[in-house]
Amino acid sequence: MTDVVIAGIGQTPVGEHWEVSLRSMAVKVILAAIKDSGGLRPQALYVGNVLGATLSHQAHLGALLADFARLRFDDGESPDHRAGIEAETIEAGGASGGAALRQGYLAVKSGLVDVALVVGVEKFTDVVGPEVEAALATATDGDFEAIQGVTPTAQAAMLARRYMHEFNLPVDGLAGFPLTAHANAAGNKNAMFRKAITLEAYHKAEPVSDPLNMFDVAPNADGAAALILTRAELLPKDFSHPLVRVAASCSASDTLGLHNRLDPLWFSAAQVSVEQALRKAGMNREQVDLFEYHDAYSIFAALSLEAAGFAAAGQGWKLAADGSIGLTGQIPCATLGGSKARGNPGGATGVYQAVEAALQLQGRAGSNQIVGAKVALIQCLGGPAATAVTHILEKLED
Amino acid sequence: MTDVVIAGIGQTPVGEHWEVSLRSMAVKVILAAIKDSGGLRPQALYVGNVLGATLSHQAHLGALLADFARLRFDDGESPDHRAGIEAETIEAGGASGGAALRQGYLAVKSGLVDVALVVGVEKFTDVVGPEVEAALATATDGDFEAIQGVTPTAQAAMLARRYMHEFNLPVDGLAGFPLTAHANAAGNKNAMFRKAITLEAYHKAEPVSDPLNMFDVAPNADGAAALILTRAELLPKDFSHPLVRVAASCSASDTLGLHNRLDPLWFSAAQVSVEQALRKAGMNREQVDLFEYHDAYSIFAALSLEAAGFAAAGQGWKLAADGSIGLTGQIPCATLGGSKARGNPGGATGVYQAVEAALQLQGRAGSNQIVGAKVALIQCLGGPAATAVTHILEKLED
C-alpha cells in the first residue's frame, strides 16, 4: 500500500481568544491547511474536540465546520455539490486530537477517502470557574471518581505525590519539564507563553494541587490546528515541502479509574501504543529524533518518557533535570513548547503535536529546528493515559 | 479488496432504564455481540454517543467501555495484554451511531483493524426537564438557532408546517408514518411501544410542537446496540448466520442552520449519500428490499423517502398513507418500529438500524420478516439531515 503523507498544515496561536468564535478559529486553520497543501480538496473532515457540548453548548461540529469552511463535494455540475463532505467529531478525552488524526489516517489508508482533513479545536476561556473543572471531569470516571470531587488535576497531583515519594524526588524534581517547555516556546510564535522561566520562578510559583504548582500544570487555552492527509501520488505536482509520511498510527486504552490499575505509576496504554508503533514502522527508539509527549502535567511527561522506553521506571524526571530532553539533547521533547508553554487546547492538542512535528521534519521549525530530524514520535493522552494515541512521522528521502 | 461483513450483533430493549447505568447497558450489548460472533476478539471500539458529557456527565466513553467490557489486546503472554484496545467516541448529532458504524467499516477496510466493534449507547431518561432540550439543542447551530430558543423539535415542526402548506396535506397527512412504525413495533421484543395505534388515536394525540403531535415525535429513550465487523475470511469456521456484507458506506453533511439552505424541504445530504451509496454498491433503488430511515419526526421520514428517491418532492407522505412502506408494501420502512416506536436512543439509533437490518437479511426478524430480503438501505440523520450517513447491507449468496 502507498504511504499516507501530510499534505498541509495550519495552526492558530494558542491563547485566550475571547474575540473569536470556535467556528471561526477552526475555519481559519482549515483554510490555512488547504492553502499549505496547494489547494487539495478534502473529502472527509475529522474534528478532535472535547468540550464543545459542555463549555460552548455546541456539538455536531463536523457538519457545522464543513458548512462554514464551505467543504463541499464538488463545485461543478455534479448533483453532489449541494451537500457538504462527510464530517464527524472524534472524542477520547485529551487524546481527541490524536484520535482524530488516527481516523483520518485510517480513512485514507482504506482507499475510500483520498484527502482527509483533520482539525483539532477547543474553546476554553469563554467560561471561567467550576464549570470548567466540571466539564473536564467528564473525562474521568463519573460514577467512581468525578462524583467524589476528583478532577483531572487532582488525579495528576496524586500521581505526582506518589511518584516523588516512590523515587525520592527533590521538591523541584519535575521542574525540568516546564523549564524546557518554556525555553522552547520562546521560539514558537504560536505559543501562549513565549518566555523562558527560571528555577527560582518555579520555586516561587503558586501551588495548584499539591505537589503540582502553576508551572506543573499546562494552561487550558483556546486554539485550533489542522492537517491534510493524502496518498503521496495525489499531491499537487508543485508540492514544495519535504515529504512526511505517517509511518505508524497506534492507539490503546486503559482504565479510566486510577484505582483500577495494578500500578498507577505505569502508563500501560502509552507503553503498548509506542511499542506497537515502533514495530509497525520497523524502527527502534534510537531512530527517534524528537518526542512530542503529552505534558498536560509535568508528571505526565515523566511517566510518558518511561512508558515510551526512553527511561526506566522512576527515572524519566532525570532526563528533564539533566537536559536530555532539550533541543540539542539525547531525546528532544516539547520542541515548540509542549502543552505547558504552547498551551493546552484540549482536543486540539494532538493536532498541534502533529503540526509541530511536521514543521520539524520539513525543516520549518525556525530557531527551534532539530537539525537533521527525520523521525518524530508523537503521543496524545486522554486522562492519565486512559487513552494513548501514538503516531510516528517520518521524513522521506528527497 | 475483500468484503467487510457483519459478524455479530447485540441490542438491549429500548425504554426507560433507570435501574441500569450507561456503562452497564453498553457492556451488556458488547458481550452479546461478541457471543453472537462466535467469540471474535475486537481490536478497536467505536462508540456512537451524543449526550454522555451533558446528560450523564460522562465523556471519554471509549476507554471506559473498553475497560468495563474487558476488551484487552491479548490475555496471553504478550506485554500488550496490559492495555485495553483502541477506543473512541464518534459524534455527529443524531447520526452518531451511523458515523460510528462508518468508522468501524473504514478501520476494517483499511486492513489495519481485523475486528471492529461498533457500539451505540445513550442514556436519556435519568434527567427530565429543560436540561434535556438544552442538551439536544447543542446539535443545532448554537450561535444562530439554539440561542434564539430553537430546539430540534421546533425545527422539525417548522419543516412540517411548511411541508403541509406547500403540498396541501390534510391535517393527518403524516399519520401513516407513526401508524406503520407502531404496527411494526408490535412484533419487536426490544421495542419501547409494542402496540399498534389507530388513526383515531393520532387525531386525539396531544400537540408537542404544532403541527407535530405526540405520535409525530419519536420518544427519547435509553438503549444500546452493538455490532462486530470483520473481513469475511476471518469469521469463525462454524459461523452459522447468513453472511451480510456492508456493500456501501457513505456520509454527507449540510448546513446546521436551516436558514442557510436553499430549500429547507430538501434533505441534500440524505440525497447525496444515498446516490453515492447506490453507485458504490452498483445497485439501483429497485433492488432495495427495505429502508430503515431516520424517523425522529414523521416529517423526517417523508423527506427521507423523497431524498432517497423513493418519491418525488412533496409525495413521500403518500407512501405512508397508502401502505407502500408497510411490511408487505413496495418499500418497507421502520420494519421493527423505527425511532418512533422502537424508541430513539440518540447516538445508539444508527446502530439499532444496522442491527435490525442485519436481522432482516439474516432471516432473524421473526413475525416482521421481510420475505426474501437481500438488500437493506439504512440512513441515520443528525439534525434535519445536517449529517446523513447511509449504508447498504447486502445478504451474500450461500
CSV table of N, CA, C and O in Angstrom, one decimal, chain B residues 9 21 36 77 79 104 119 135 179 194 203 226 233 281 369 388:
chain,number,residue,atom,x,y,z
B,9,ILE,N,-24.2,-9.3,16.4
B,9,ILE,CA,-25.0,-8.2,16.8
B,9,ILE,C,-25.5,-8.3,18.2
B,9,ILE,O,-25.6,-9.5,18.7
B,21,SER,N,-27.0,1.5,34.5
B,21,SER,CA,-26.1,2.7,34.2
B,21,SER,C,-25.8,2.6,32.7
B,21,SER,O,-25.9,1.6,32.1
B,36,ASP,N,-22.5,-13.5,19.8
B,36,ASP,CA,-23.2,-13.8,18.5
B,36,ASP,C,-22.2,-14.0,17.4
B,36,ASP,O,-22.5,-14.7,16.4
B,77,GLU,N,0.6,-14.0,26.9
B,77,GLU,CA,1.8,-13.6,27.5
B,77,GLU,C,2.3,-12.3,26.9
B,77,GLU,O,3.3,-11.7,27.4
B,79,PRO,N,3.1,-8.5,26.2
B,79,PRO,CA,3.1,-7.4,27.1
B,79,PRO,C,1.8,-6.5,26.7
B,79,PRO,O,1.4,-5.7,27.6
B,104,GLY,N,-16.0,2.2,11.9
B,104,GLY,CA,-15.6,0.8,12.1
B,104,GLY,C,-15.4,0.1,10.7
B,104,GLY,O,-14.5,-0.6,10.5
B,119,VAL,N,-20.4,0.3,18.9
B,119,VAL,CA,-21.5,0.4,19.9
B,119,VAL,C,-22.2,1.7,19.9
B,119,VAL,O,-21.5,2.8,19.9
B,135,ALA,N,-29.6,20.1,26.1
B,135,ALA,CA,-28.5,19.2,25.7
B,135,ALA,C,-28.7,18.8,24.2
B,135,ALA,O,-27.8,18.8,23.4
B,179,LEU,N,-48.3,5.3,12.4
B,179,LEU,CA,-49.1,4.1,12.3
B,179,LEU,C,-48.4,2.9,11.9
B,179,LEU,O,-48.5,1.8,12.5
B,194,ARG,N,-44.9,-1.5,22.0
B,194,ARG,CA,-45.3,-2.6,21.2
B,194,ARG,C,-46.8,-2.7,21.0
B,194,ARG,O,-47.4,-3.7,21.2
B,203,HIS,N,-55.5,11.3,15.9
B,203,HIS,CA,-56.3,12.6,15.9
B,203,HIS,C,-56.4,13.2,17.3
B,203,HIS,O,-56.5,14.4,17.5
B,226,ALA,N,-25.0,-3.0,19.5
B,226,ALA,CA,-23.6,-3.3,19.1
B,226,ALA,C,-23.5,-4.1,17.9
B,226,ALA,O,-24.4,-5.0,17.7
B,233,GLU,N,-13.0,-13.6,5.5
B,233,GLU,CA,-12.2,-14.7,5.8
B,233,GLU,C,-11.8,-14.9,7.2
B,233,GLU,O,-11.2,-15.9,7.6
B,281,ALA,N,-22.3,0.6,-4.5
B,281,ALA,CA,-22.8,-0.8,-4.4
B,281,ALA,C,-23.1,-1.3,-5.8
B,281,ALA,O,-23.3,-2.5,-5.9
B,369,GLN,N,-40.4,-10.4,9.6
B,369,GLN,CA,-39.5,-10.7,8.5
B,369,GLN,C,-40.0,-10.3,7.1
B,369,GLN,O,-41.1,-10.6,6.7
B,388,ALA,N,-25.9,13.1,7.2
B,388,ALA,CA,-26.6,11.9,6.8
B,388,ALA,C,-25.6,10.8,6.5
B,388,ALA,O,-24.7,11.0,5.6
